[in-house]
Coordinates of C-alpha atoms in Angstrom, one line a residue:
M1 CA -149.1 151.2 -58.0
L2 CA -149.4 149.4 -54.6
A3 CA -152.7 147.2 -55.2
A4 CA -152.9 145.3 -51.9
L5 CA -151.2 145.0 -48.5
S6 CA -151.5 142.0 -46.2
I7 CA -150.2 142.1 -42.7
R8 CA -150.0 139.3 -40.2
D9 CA -148.9 139.6 -36.6
I10 CA -147.1 142.9 -36.8
V11 CA -147.2 144.8 -33.5
L12 CA -151.0 145.4 -32.8
I13 CA -152.1 144.2 -36.2
D14 CA -153.3 140.6 -36.0
R15 CA -154.6 140.4 -39.5
L16 CA -155.1 143.1 -42.1
E17 CA -156.2 143.0 -45.7
L18 CA -155.9 146.2 -47.7
A19 CA -157.0 146.8 -51.2
L20 CA -155.9 150.1 -52.8
D21 CA -156.6 152.0 -56.0
R22 CA -155.1 154.7 -58.1
G23 CA -155.4 158.3 -57.2
L24 CA -155.4 160.0 -53.7
C25 CA -156.0 157.6 -50.8
T26 CA -156.1 158.9 -47.3
L27 CA -155.6 157.1 -44.0
T28 CA -157.2 158.8 -41.0
G29 CA -157.8 157.9 -37.4
E30 CA -157.1 158.9 -33.8
T31 CA -153.7 159.4 -32.6
G32 CA -152.2 156.0 -31.5
A33 CA -154.6 154.1 -33.6
G34 CA -151.8 152.5 -35.5
K35 CA -151.1 154.6 -38.6
S36 CA -147.2 154.5 -38.1
I37 CA -147.6 150.6 -37.6
L38 CA -149.0 150.5 -41.1
L39 CA -146.1 152.4 -42.5
D40 CA -143.6 150.3 -40.6
A41 CA -145.1 147.1 -42.1
L42 CA -144.9 148.5 -45.5
G43 CA -141.4 149.5 -45.0
L44 CA -140.6 145.9 -43.9
A45 CA -142.0 144.6 -47.4
I46 CA -139.9 147.1 -49.4
G47 CA -136.6 146.3 -47.6
A48 CA -136.4 148.5 -44.5
R49 CA -134.0 147.2 -41.7
A50 CA -135.4 144.2 -39.9
D51 CA -136.7 144.7 -36.3
S52 CA -137.7 141.9 -34.0
G53 CA -139.8 144.5 -32.1
L54 CA -142.3 144.6 -34.8
V55 CA -143.4 141.0 -34.1
G56 CA -146.7 140.9 -32.3
Q57 CA -147.2 139.7 -28.8
G58 CA -147.7 135.8 -28.3
V59 CA -146.4 134.8 -31.8
E60 CA -143.0 133.8 -33.0
Q61 CA -143.1 135.6 -36.5
G62 CA -144.9 138.2 -38.4
S63 CA -145.2 138.8 -42.2
V64 CA -146.1 141.6 -44.6
T65 CA -147.0 141.0 -48.2
A66 CA -147.3 143.9 -50.8
V67 CA -148.7 143.4 -54.2
F68 CA -147.9 145.8 -57.0
D69 CA -149.6 146.4 -60.4
L70 CA -146.9 147.7 -62.7
P71 CA -146.6 148.6 -66.5
A72 CA -144.7 146.3 -68.7
S73 CA -142.0 148.9 -68.9
H74 CA -141.4 149.6 -65.3
P75 CA -137.7 149.3 -64.3
A76 CA -138.6 146.9 -61.5
R77 CA -139.3 144.3 -64.2
A78 CA -135.8 144.7 -65.7
I79 CA -134.4 144.1 -62.2
L80 CA -136.4 140.8 -61.9
R81 CA -135.4 139.6 -65.4
D82 CA -131.7 140.4 -64.5
N83 CA -132.0 138.3 -61.5
G84 CA -133.7 135.3 -63.2
L85 CA -137.0 135.9 -61.6
D86 CA -140.6 135.9 -63.1
A87 CA -141.2 139.4 -64.6
D88 CA -144.8 138.7 -65.7
G89 CA -148.0 139.7 -64.0
D90 CA -148.3 141.3 -60.5
L91 CA -145.2 141.8 -58.5
I92 CA -145.5 140.3 -55.1
L93 CA -142.9 141.3 -52.2
R94 CA -143.2 139.4 -48.9
R95 CA -141.2 139.7 -45.8
V96 CA -141.1 137.4 -42.8
Q97 CA -139.8 138.7 -39.4
T98 CA -139.1 136.4 -36.6
R99 CA -139.0 137.3 -32.9
D100 CA -135.3 136.1 -32.7
G101 CA -134.2 138.8 -35.2
R102 CA -134.1 136.7 -38.4
S103 CA -135.7 138.1 -41.5
R104 CA -136.4 136.5 -44.8
A105 CA -137.5 138.1 -48.0
F106 CA -139.5 136.6 -51.1
V107 CA -140.2 138.1 -54.5
N108 CA -143.0 136.3 -56.4
D109 CA -142.6 133.4 -53.9
Q110 CA -139.0 133.1 -54.7
P111 CA -136.4 133.7 -51.9
V112 CA -134.3 136.7 -52.4
S113 CA -131.7 138.9 -50.6
I114 CA -132.8 141.8 -48.4
A115 CA -130.7 144.0 -50.6
M116 CA -132.5 142.9 -53.7
L117 CA -135.8 143.6 -51.9
R118 CA -134.6 147.0 -51.0
Q119 CA -133.6 147.7 -54.7
L120 CA -137.1 146.8 -55.8
G121 CA -138.7 148.8 -53.0
D122 CA -136.7 152.0 -54.0
E123 CA -138.3 151.7 -57.6
L124 CA -141.7 151.0 -56.3
V125 CA -142.4 153.3 -53.3
E126 CA -141.2 156.6 -51.9
I127 CA -142.2 157.3 -48.3
H128 CA -141.9 160.9 -47.4
G129 CA -142.1 161.8 -43.7
Q130 CA -140.4 163.8 -41.1
H131 CA -137.9 161.2 -40.3
D132 CA -137.4 159.7 -43.8
E133 CA -133.9 160.3 -45.1
R134 CA -134.3 158.7 -48.4
G135 CA -135.9 159.9 -51.6
L136 CA -135.7 163.6 -52.2
L137 CA -133.9 164.1 -48.8
D138 CA -131.0 161.8 -50.1
A139 CA -128.6 164.1 -51.8
S140 CA -126.8 161.3 -53.8
G141 CA -130.1 161.1 -55.7
H142 CA -130.6 164.8 -56.5
R143 CA -128.7 164.8 -59.9
A144 CA -130.8 162.0 -61.1
I145 CA -134.0 163.9 -60.1
L146 CA -132.8 167.0 -61.9
D147 CA -132.0 165.1 -64.9
A148 CA -135.5 163.7 -64.9
F149 CA -137.0 167.0 -64.5
G150 CA -135.0 168.4 -67.3
G151 CA -135.5 165.4 -69.7
L152 CA -131.8 164.8 -69.9
E153 CA -131.6 161.1 -69.4
G154 CA -130.7 160.7 -73.1
K155 CA -127.7 163.0 -72.7
V156 CA -126.7 161.3 -69.4
A157 CA -126.6 158.0 -71.1
D158 CA -124.4 159.6 -73.9
A159 CA -122.1 160.9 -71.1
R160 CA -121.8 157.4 -69.7
R161 CA -120.9 156.0 -73.1
L162 CA -118.2 158.7 -73.7
H163 CA -116.8 158.3 -70.2
A164 CA -116.4 154.6 -70.8
A165 CA -114.9 155.1 -74.1
A166 CA -112.4 157.7 -72.6
A167 CA -111.5 155.3 -69.8
E168 CA -111.1 152.4 -72.1
A169 CA -108.6 154.6 -74.3
R170 CA -106.7 155.7 -71.3
A171 CA -106.4 152.1 -70.1
A172 CA -105.2 150.9 -73.5
L173 CA -102.6 153.7 -73.4
A174 CA -101.4 152.9 -70.0
E175 CA -101.2 149.3 -70.8
H176 CA -99.0 149.9 -74.0
E177 CA -96.9 152.3 -72.0
A178 CA -96.1 149.8 -69.4
L179 CA -95.4 147.1 -72.0
L180 CA -93.1 149.5 -73.8
A181 CA -91.3 150.4 -70.8
R182 CA -90.7 146.9 -69.7
A183 CA -89.6 146.0 -73.3
K184 CA -87.1 148.9 -73.4
A185 CA -85.6 147.8 -70.0
E186 CA -85.2 144.4 -71.6
Q187 CA -84.0 145.5 -75.0
D188 CA -80.2 144.5 -74.6
Y189 CA -81.2 141.3 -73.1
L190 CA -83.6 140.5 -75.9
T191 CA -81.1 141.5 -78.5
H192 CA -78.3 139.2 -76.8
V193 CA -80.6 136.3 -76.6
V194 CA -81.9 136.4 -80.1
G195 CA -78.4 136.7 -81.3
E196 CA -77.4 133.5 -79.2
L197 CA -80.5 131.6 -80.7
D198 CA -79.9 132.8 -84.2
E199 CA -76.4 131.6 -83.9
L200 CA -77.5 128.2 -82.5
Q201 CA -80.3 127.9 -85.1
P202 CA -82.3 125.3 -83.2
Q203 CA -84.7 123.1 -85.2
P204 CA -87.7 121.2 -83.8
G205 CA -86.9 117.5 -83.5
E206 CA -83.3 118.1 -83.6
E207 CA -82.7 117.0 -80.1
T208 CA -84.2 113.5 -80.6
A209 CA -82.3 113.0 -83.7
L210 CA -79.0 113.9 -82.1
A211 CA -79.7 111.8 -79.1
E212 CA -80.2 108.8 -81.4
E213 CA -77.1 109.4 -83.4
R214 CA -75.1 109.7 -80.2
T215 CA -76.4 106.5 -78.7
L216 CA -75.7 104.6 -82.0
M217 CA -72.1 106.1 -82.2
M218 CA -71.5 105.2 -78.5
H219 CA -72.3 101.5 -79.3
A220 CA -70.8 101.5 -82.8
E221 CA -67.7 99.1 -82.1
K222 CA -69.9 96.3 -80.5
I223 CA -72.4 96.6 -83.2
A224 CA -69.8 96.5 -85.9
A225 CA -68.3 93.2 -84.5
D226 CA -71.6 91.6 -84.4
L227 CA -72.3 92.6 -88.1
I228 CA -69.0 91.2 -89.1
E229 CA -69.9 87.8 -87.6
A230 CA -73.3 87.9 -89.2
D231 CA -71.8 88.7 -92.6
E232 CA -69.3 85.8 -92.2
A233 CA -72.0 83.5 -91.2
L234 CA -73.8 84.3 -94.5
S235 CA -70.8 84.1 -96.8
G236 CA -67.4 82.5 -97.0
D237 CA -66.6 78.8 -97.6
G238 CA -68.5 77.6 -94.5
G239 CA -71.1 80.2 -94.8
L240 CA -74.9 79.8 -95.4
D241 CA -74.4 81.0 -98.9
A242 CA -71.9 78.3 -100.0
R243 CA -74.1 75.5 -98.5
L244 CA -77.2 76.8 -100.3
N245 CA -75.3 77.0 -103.6
V246 CA -74.0 73.5 -103.1
A247 CA -77.7 72.2 -102.3
L248 CA -79.1 74.1 -105.4
R249 CA -76.4 72.6 -107.8
R250 CA -77.2 69.1 -106.6
L251 CA -80.9 69.5 -106.9
A252 CA -80.4 71.0 -110.4
R253 CA -78.5 67.9 -111.7
V254 CA -81.4 65.6 -111.0
A255 CA -84.4 67.9 -111.5
E256 CA -85.0 66.6 -115.1
Q257 CA -85.1 63.0 -114.0
A258 CA -87.3 63.9 -111.0
G259 CA -90.1 64.8 -113.2
G260 CA -90.8 68.2 -111.7
R261 CA -91.0 67.1 -108.2
L262 CA -88.0 69.2 -107.2
D263 CA -89.0 72.4 -108.9
A264 CA -90.7 74.0 -105.8
S265 CA -87.4 73.2 -103.7
I266 CA -85.2 74.7 -106.3
A267 CA -87.4 77.9 -106.4
A268 CA -87.3 78.2 -102.7
L269 CA -83.5 77.9 -102.6
E270 CA -83.3 80.5 -105.3
R271 CA -85.5 82.8 -103.3
T272 CA -83.4 82.2 -100.1
L273 CA -80.2 82.9 -102.0
N274 CA -81.6 86.3 -103.1
E275 CA -82.7 87.2 -99.7
A276 CA -79.3 86.2 -98.3
A277 CA -77.7 88.4 -101.0
E278 CA -79.9 91.2 -100.0
A279 CA -79.2 90.7 -96.3
R280 CA -75.4 90.9 -97.1
E281 CA -75.9 94.1 -98.9
R282 CA -77.9 95.7 -96.0
I283 CA -75.3 94.5 -93.5
A284 CA -72.6 96.0 -95.7
D285 CA -74.5 99.3 -95.6
A286 CA -74.8 99.1 -92.0
M287 CA -71.2 98.5 -91.4
R288 CA -70.4 101.4 -93.5
A289 CA -72.9 103.6 -91.6
M290 CA -71.6 102.3 -88.2
E291 CA -68.0 102.9 -88.9
F292 CA -67.0 104.5 -85.5
D293 CA -65.8 108.1 -86.1
P294 CA -64.7 110.0 -82.9
A295 CA -65.0 113.3 -84.5
R296 CA -68.5 112.7 -85.6
L297 CA -69.5 111.6 -82.1
E298 CA -68.0 114.6 -80.5
K299 CA -69.5 116.9 -83.0
A300 CA -73.1 115.3 -82.2
E301 CA -72.4 115.4 -78.5
T302 CA -71.4 119.1 -78.7
R303 CA -74.4 120.1 -80.6
L304 CA -76.7 118.1 -78.4
F305 CA -75.3 119.6 -75.1
A306 CA -75.4 123.1 -76.6
L307 CA -79.2 122.7 -77.4
R308 CA -79.9 121.3 -73.9
A309 CA -77.8 124.1 -72.1
A310 CA -79.9 126.7 -74.1
G311 CA -83.3 124.9 -73.1
R312 CA -82.2 125.0 -69.5
K313 CA -81.1 128.6 -69.6
H314 CA -84.4 129.8 -70.9
N315 CA -86.5 127.4 -69.0
V316 CA -88.1 125.9 -72.2
A317 CA -88.0 122.5 -73.9
V318 CA -85.3 122.2 -76.5
D319 CA -88.0 121.8 -79.1
D320 CA -89.4 125.1 -78.1
L321 CA -86.2 127.1 -78.6
A322 CA -87.1 128.1 -82.2
A323 CA -90.5 129.3 -81.1
L324 CA -88.8 131.3 -78.3
A325 CA -86.5 133.0 -80.8
D326 CA -89.4 133.9 -82.9
K327 CA -91.3 135.4 -79.9
L328 CA -88.4 137.5 -78.8
R329 CA -87.8 138.8 -82.3
G330 CA -91.4 140.0 -82.1
Q331 CA -90.8 141.8 -78.9
L332 CA -87.8 143.6 -80.4
A333 CA -90.0 144.4 -83.4
E334 CA -92.8 145.8 -81.0
I335 CA -90.1 148.0 -79.4
E336 CA -89.0 149.4 -82.9
G337 CA -92.7 150.0 -83.8
G338 CA -94.0 150.7 -80.2
E339 CA -93.3 154.4 -80.2
A340 CA -95.5 154.8 -83.3
K341 CA -98.4 152.9 -81.6
L342 CA -97.8 154.8 -78.5
A343 CA -98.3 158.0 -80.2
A344 CA -101.5 156.7 -82.0
L345 CA -103.0 155.5 -78.6
A346 CA -102.2 158.8 -76.9
K347 CA -104.0 160.5 -79.8
A348 CA -107.1 158.4 -79.4
A349 CA -107.0 158.8 -75.7
D350 CA -106.9 162.6 -76.1
A351 CA -109.6 162.6 -78.7
A352 CA -111.9 160.5 -76.4
G353 CA -111.2 162.6 -73.4
A354 CA -111.9 165.7 -75.3
A355 CA -115.3 164.2 -76.7
Y356 CA -116.2 163.4 -73.1
A357 CA -115.3 166.7 -71.6
A358 CA -117.2 168.7 -74.4
H359 CA -120.4 166.6 -73.9
A360 CA -120.1 167.0 -70.0
R361 CA -119.8 170.7 -70.3
A362 CA -122.7 170.9 -72.5
L363 CA -124.7 168.5 -70.1
S364 CA -123.6 170.8 -67.2
A365 CA -125.1 174.0 -69.0
E366 CA -128.3 172.0 -69.7
R367 CA -128.5 171.0 -65.9
Q368 CA -128.0 174.6 -64.8
K369 CA -130.9 175.6 -67.0
A370 CA -133.0 172.9 -65.7
A371 CA -132.0 173.9 -62.1
A372 CA -133.2 177.5 -62.8
K373 CA -136.5 176.2 -64.1
L374 CA -136.9 173.9 -61.2
D375 CA -136.3 176.5 -58.7
K376 CA -139.0 178.6 -60.3
E377 CA -141.5 175.8 -60.2
V378 CA -140.8 175.1 -56.5
A379 CA -141.0 178.7 -55.6
K380 CA -144.5 179.0 -57.0
E381 CA -145.6 176.1 -54.5
L382 CA -143.9 177.6 -51.4
R383 CA -146.3 180.6 -50.7
P384 CA -149.5 178.5 -50.7
L385 CA -147.9 175.9 -48.3
K386 CA -147.2 178.8 -45.8
L387 CA -143.4 178.8 -46.8
D388 CA -143.4 182.2 -48.3
K389 CA -140.3 183.2 -46.5
A390 CA -138.4 180.2 -47.5
Q391 CA -136.1 179.8 -50.5
F392 CA -135.3 176.7 -52.4
K393 CA -132.2 176.5 -54.5
T394 CA -130.9 173.6 -56.9
Q395 CA -127.0 174.0 -56.6
V396 CA -125.1 172.7 -59.5
D397 CA -121.5 172.6 -58.6
V398 CA -119.2 171.9 -61.7
L399 CA -116.1 169.8 -60.9
P400 CA -112.8 169.8 -62.7
E401 CA -113.1 167.7 -65.8
A402 CA -110.5 165.3 -64.4
Q403 CA -112.9 164.5 -61.7
G404 CA -115.8 163.8 -63.9
G405 CA -117.7 160.7 -63.8
P406 CA -120.0 158.5 -66.0
E407 CA -122.9 161.1 -65.4
G408 CA -120.7 164.1 -66.1
I409 CA -119.0 166.8 -64.0
D410 CA -121.8 168.1 -61.9
R411 CA -122.6 167.6 -58.2
V412 CA -126.3 168.5 -57.6
S413 CA -127.9 169.3 -54.2
F414 CA -131.0 170.7 -53.1
L415 CA -130.7 173.6 -50.6
V416 CA -133.2 175.7 -48.6
S417 CA -133.2 178.8 -46.5
T418 CA -136.2 179.1 -44.3
N419 CA -135.7 182.9 -43.4
P420 CA -134.6 185.9 -45.3
G421 CA -130.9 186.4 -44.9
A422 CA -130.4 182.9 -43.5
P423 CA -127.7 180.7 -45.2
F424 CA -128.7 177.9 -47.5
G425 CA -128.3 174.4 -46.4
P426 CA -129.4 170.7 -47.0
L427 CA -133.1 170.3 -46.8
I428 CA -132.9 167.7 -44.2
K429 CA -130.7 169.8 -41.9
I430 CA -132.5 173.3 -42.2
A431 CA -136.1 172.4 -42.4
S432 CA -138.1 171.6 -39.3
G433 CA -140.4 168.6 -39.3
G434 CA -143.6 170.3 -40.7
E435 CA -141.5 172.5 -43.1
L436 CA -139.7 169.4 -44.3
S437 CA -142.8 167.6 -45.5
R438 CA -144.1 170.6 -47.3
F439 CA -140.9 171.3 -49.0
V440 CA -140.9 167.7 -50.1
L441 CA -144.6 168.1 -51.4
A442 CA -143.6 171.2 -53.3
L443 CA -140.9 169.6 -54.9
K444 CA -142.9 166.4 -55.8
V445 CA -145.6 168.9 -57.2
A446 CA -143.0 170.5 -59.4
L447 CA -141.5 167.3 -60.5
A448 CA -144.8 165.8 -61.2
S449 CA -144.5 162.3 -62.5
R450 CA -140.9 162.8 -63.8
G451 CA -138.5 160.4 -62.0
S452 CA -141.1 159.4 -59.4
A453 CA -141.9 156.0 -58.0
P454 CA -145.4 154.9 -58.9
T455 CA -146.5 155.0 -55.3
L456 CA -145.8 158.1 -53.1
I457 CA -146.6 157.9 -49.3
F458 CA -146.8 161.2 -47.2
D459 CA -146.8 160.6 -43.5
E460 CA -148.5 163.7 -41.9
V461 CA -147.5 166.2 -44.7
D462 CA -149.9 168.8 -43.1
A463 CA -148.5 168.5 -39.6
G464 CA -148.8 171.9 -38.0
V465 CA -150.9 173.6 -40.5
G466 CA -154.7 174.2 -40.9
G467 CA -157.2 176.1 -42.7
A468 CA -156.0 177.6 -46.0
V469 CA -152.6 176.0 -45.8
A470 CA -154.1 172.5 -45.2
E471 CA -156.5 173.2 -48.1
A472 CA -153.5 174.1 -50.3
V473 CA -151.8 170.8 -49.2
G474 CA -155.0 168.8 -50.3
V475 CA -155.1 170.6 -53.6
R476 CA -151.4 169.7 -54.3
L477 CA -151.7 166.2 -53.2
A478 CA -154.8 165.6 -55.3
E479 CA -152.9 167.3 -58.3
L480 CA -150.0 165.0 -57.7
A481 CA -152.4 161.9 -57.7
G482 CA -153.3 162.8 -61.2
A483 CA -149.9 161.4 -62.2
V484 CA -149.0 158.6 -59.6
Q485 CA -150.7 156.9 -56.7
V486 CA -150.5 158.8 -53.5
I487 CA -151.2 157.7 -50.0
V488 CA -151.5 160.2 -47.3
V489 CA -151.6 159.7 -43.5
T490 CA -153.5 162.9 -42.3
H491 CA -155.2 164.6 -39.5
S492 CA -156.4 167.3 -41.7
P493 CA -160.1 167.3 -42.7
Q494 CA -159.1 169.5 -45.7
V495 CA -156.7 166.9 -47.0
A496 CA -159.1 163.9 -46.3
A497 CA -161.8 165.6 -48.2
R498 CA -159.7 165.7 -51.4
A499 CA -159.3 161.9 -51.4
E500 CA -160.7 159.4 -54.0
H501 CA -160.4 156.5 -51.4
H502 CA -160.7 157.0 -47.5
F503 CA -159.5 154.4 -44.9
R504 CA -159.9 154.8 -41.3
I505 CA -157.6 153.2 -38.9
S506 CA -158.8 152.3 -35.4
K507 CA -157.8 150.3 -32.3
G508 CA -159.9 148.1 -30.3
A509 CA -160.1 144.9 -28.2
T510 CA -160.2 141.5 -30.2
N511 CA -163.0 139.2 -29.6
G512 CA -162.3 137.2 -26.6
S513 CA -164.7 134.5 -27.1
G514 CA -162.3 132.3 -29.0
G515 CA -159.8 132.2 -26.2
G516 CA -156.0 132.0 -26.9
A517 CA -153.0 134.4 -26.5
K518 CA -154.6 137.0 -28.9
S519 CA -158.0 137.0 -27.4
G520 CA -159.2 140.2 -25.6
R521 CA -156.0 142.4 -26.3
L522 CA -156.0 145.5 -28.3
A523 CA -155.6 145.3 -32.1
T524 CA -155.5 147.8 -35.1
R525 CA -158.1 147.5 -37.7
I526 CA -158.5 149.4 -41.0
E527 CA -161.8 150.0 -42.7
T528 CA -162.7 151.3 -46.3
L529 CA -165.3 154.1 -45.8
D530 CA -168.3 154.6 -48.0
A531 CA -169.6 158.1 -48.7
G532 CA -171.7 158.2 -45.5
E533 CA -168.9 156.8 -43.2
R534 CA -166.5 159.3 -44.8
R535 CA -168.8 162.2 -44.1
E536 CA -168.8 161.2 -40.4
E537 CA -165.1 160.8 -40.3
I538 CA -164.4 164.1 -41.8
A539 CA -167.0 165.6 -39.3
R540 CA -165.2 163.9 -36.4
M541 CA -161.9 165.5 -37.7
L542 CA -163.4 168.9 -37.7
A543 CA -165.5 168.7 -34.4
G544 CA -163.5 166.3 -32.1
A545 CA -165.1 163.8 -29.8
T546 CA -168.8 164.9 -30.3
V547 CA -169.8 165.1 -34.0
T548 CA -172.5 168.1 -34.5
D549 CA -174.8 168.8 -37.4
E550 CA -172.6 171.9 -38.0
A551 CA -169.5 169.6 -38.4
R552 CA -171.5 167.4 -40.7
A553 CA -172.4 170.4 -42.8
A554 CA -168.9 171.6 -42.9
A555 CA -167.7 168.1 -44.0
D556 CA -170.2 168.4 -46.9
R557 CA -168.8 171.6 -48.0
L558 CA -165.2 170.2 -47.8
I559 CA -166.2 167.1 -49.9
G560 CA -168.2 169.1 -52.2
S561 CA -165.3 171.4 -53.0
R562 CA -163.5 168.4 -54.4
P563 CA -163.5 168.7 -58.4

């Protein structure tokens, strides 16, 4: 519910603090006292369009703060959590409007967008007036209202789930169809490429090995000449091997006489001879391997160039050719098995669509039952509200299943006919101002607390009626206030007498003793009335300018008639 409203410098309101409670709250006062300003200010706090004309004279900005006391399960708290805002405690909406047209919004002292403020406001307050086009007058919300009345929210949630599953199945089918169509268009090309790559049989790392072999073969003759010279330096009559053998033999002849002093030298020479012999063997192996073979070079070059040409052709690295062949073989396999998968996906899509369609038809039947029940409930409320010649109809238009959406296949609209034989039409277009408010009241009473915001505001719902009709309006507002907080702007003493909390709005001059731009000008004030003040106010509403004892007695009777 709306627990408090604070207004600063909005039109004629300099400073206003209003504490509210549950039940039926009425706002009364003379015409022009500022009741509409109060509603405009509240509208600003819950996301209405910015209007620089709301800023009071002599100031650069005005502000409105609305405090809401909500249960932990209220949808507004989920919106706060989804947007990373504090969802505990009171919910505080604040709007600052500047004279230059700028507007800022805050939720729990955190800056937010106006769109988010409006989203929260739609969950918190419904304002029903002669010029209000939201709430019950907004045809886009009629289906949700009917679902709430009929207790169909769970079945609607199932419809959303089945609709999403059907859409997902259709998307999977369409994706596979497109993939299969592309694959079939490329089937001949894929077969040709796979055949080429299978014939080539590329191996990872093969390009590097062939390139190294080609480089080696191209330099084989020069390398072979150097190897021959190295071998000759190690062997032959003048080679290292011969000189080492000469030195070893001479040291061996005198080793015994040297008393072991030559043993290390002899051992070193022997190791050197062994290493030299091993070096000659390695050189010989290299010479055999490096033997220039034009045919071998040509074969390596042919293979290398073929691999590189294939890489360029398919725009991949040579080492990735083998992986490309595997990928293309997989695509060919998908084509071969694609028809079976396509059939399975089509079967799944048909099944998902049939499940959604069956549920949507059942939901539509439930809605039509709920619509008939709602029409009867509203009809019972029309006669006491002096709308006995009017008719109300909840029209459920069943769309083709192909046009169904997440909430089913129905388009719901509330229609009225104000005179016998007159055609039905949308509520907002057919009903006059006074009739419109009473139709809305009848609907809200029929709907009770189902699908309603926690705070309902009615702006002059009793306009143009009096006597028994005004009494009926008051009774129904009080009944509605048993389920939600109801705030009524009224000129009817019969409605005001039904209130649990009564506020009087008045307009007067500000205190001029303090000086300044605001001193001495008219300002709107609001007072919470006690029992005696309330009696006087209702008597004024009955009698006019001069309150008589008879008017006070009548006020007592009206107040006393409240249960």
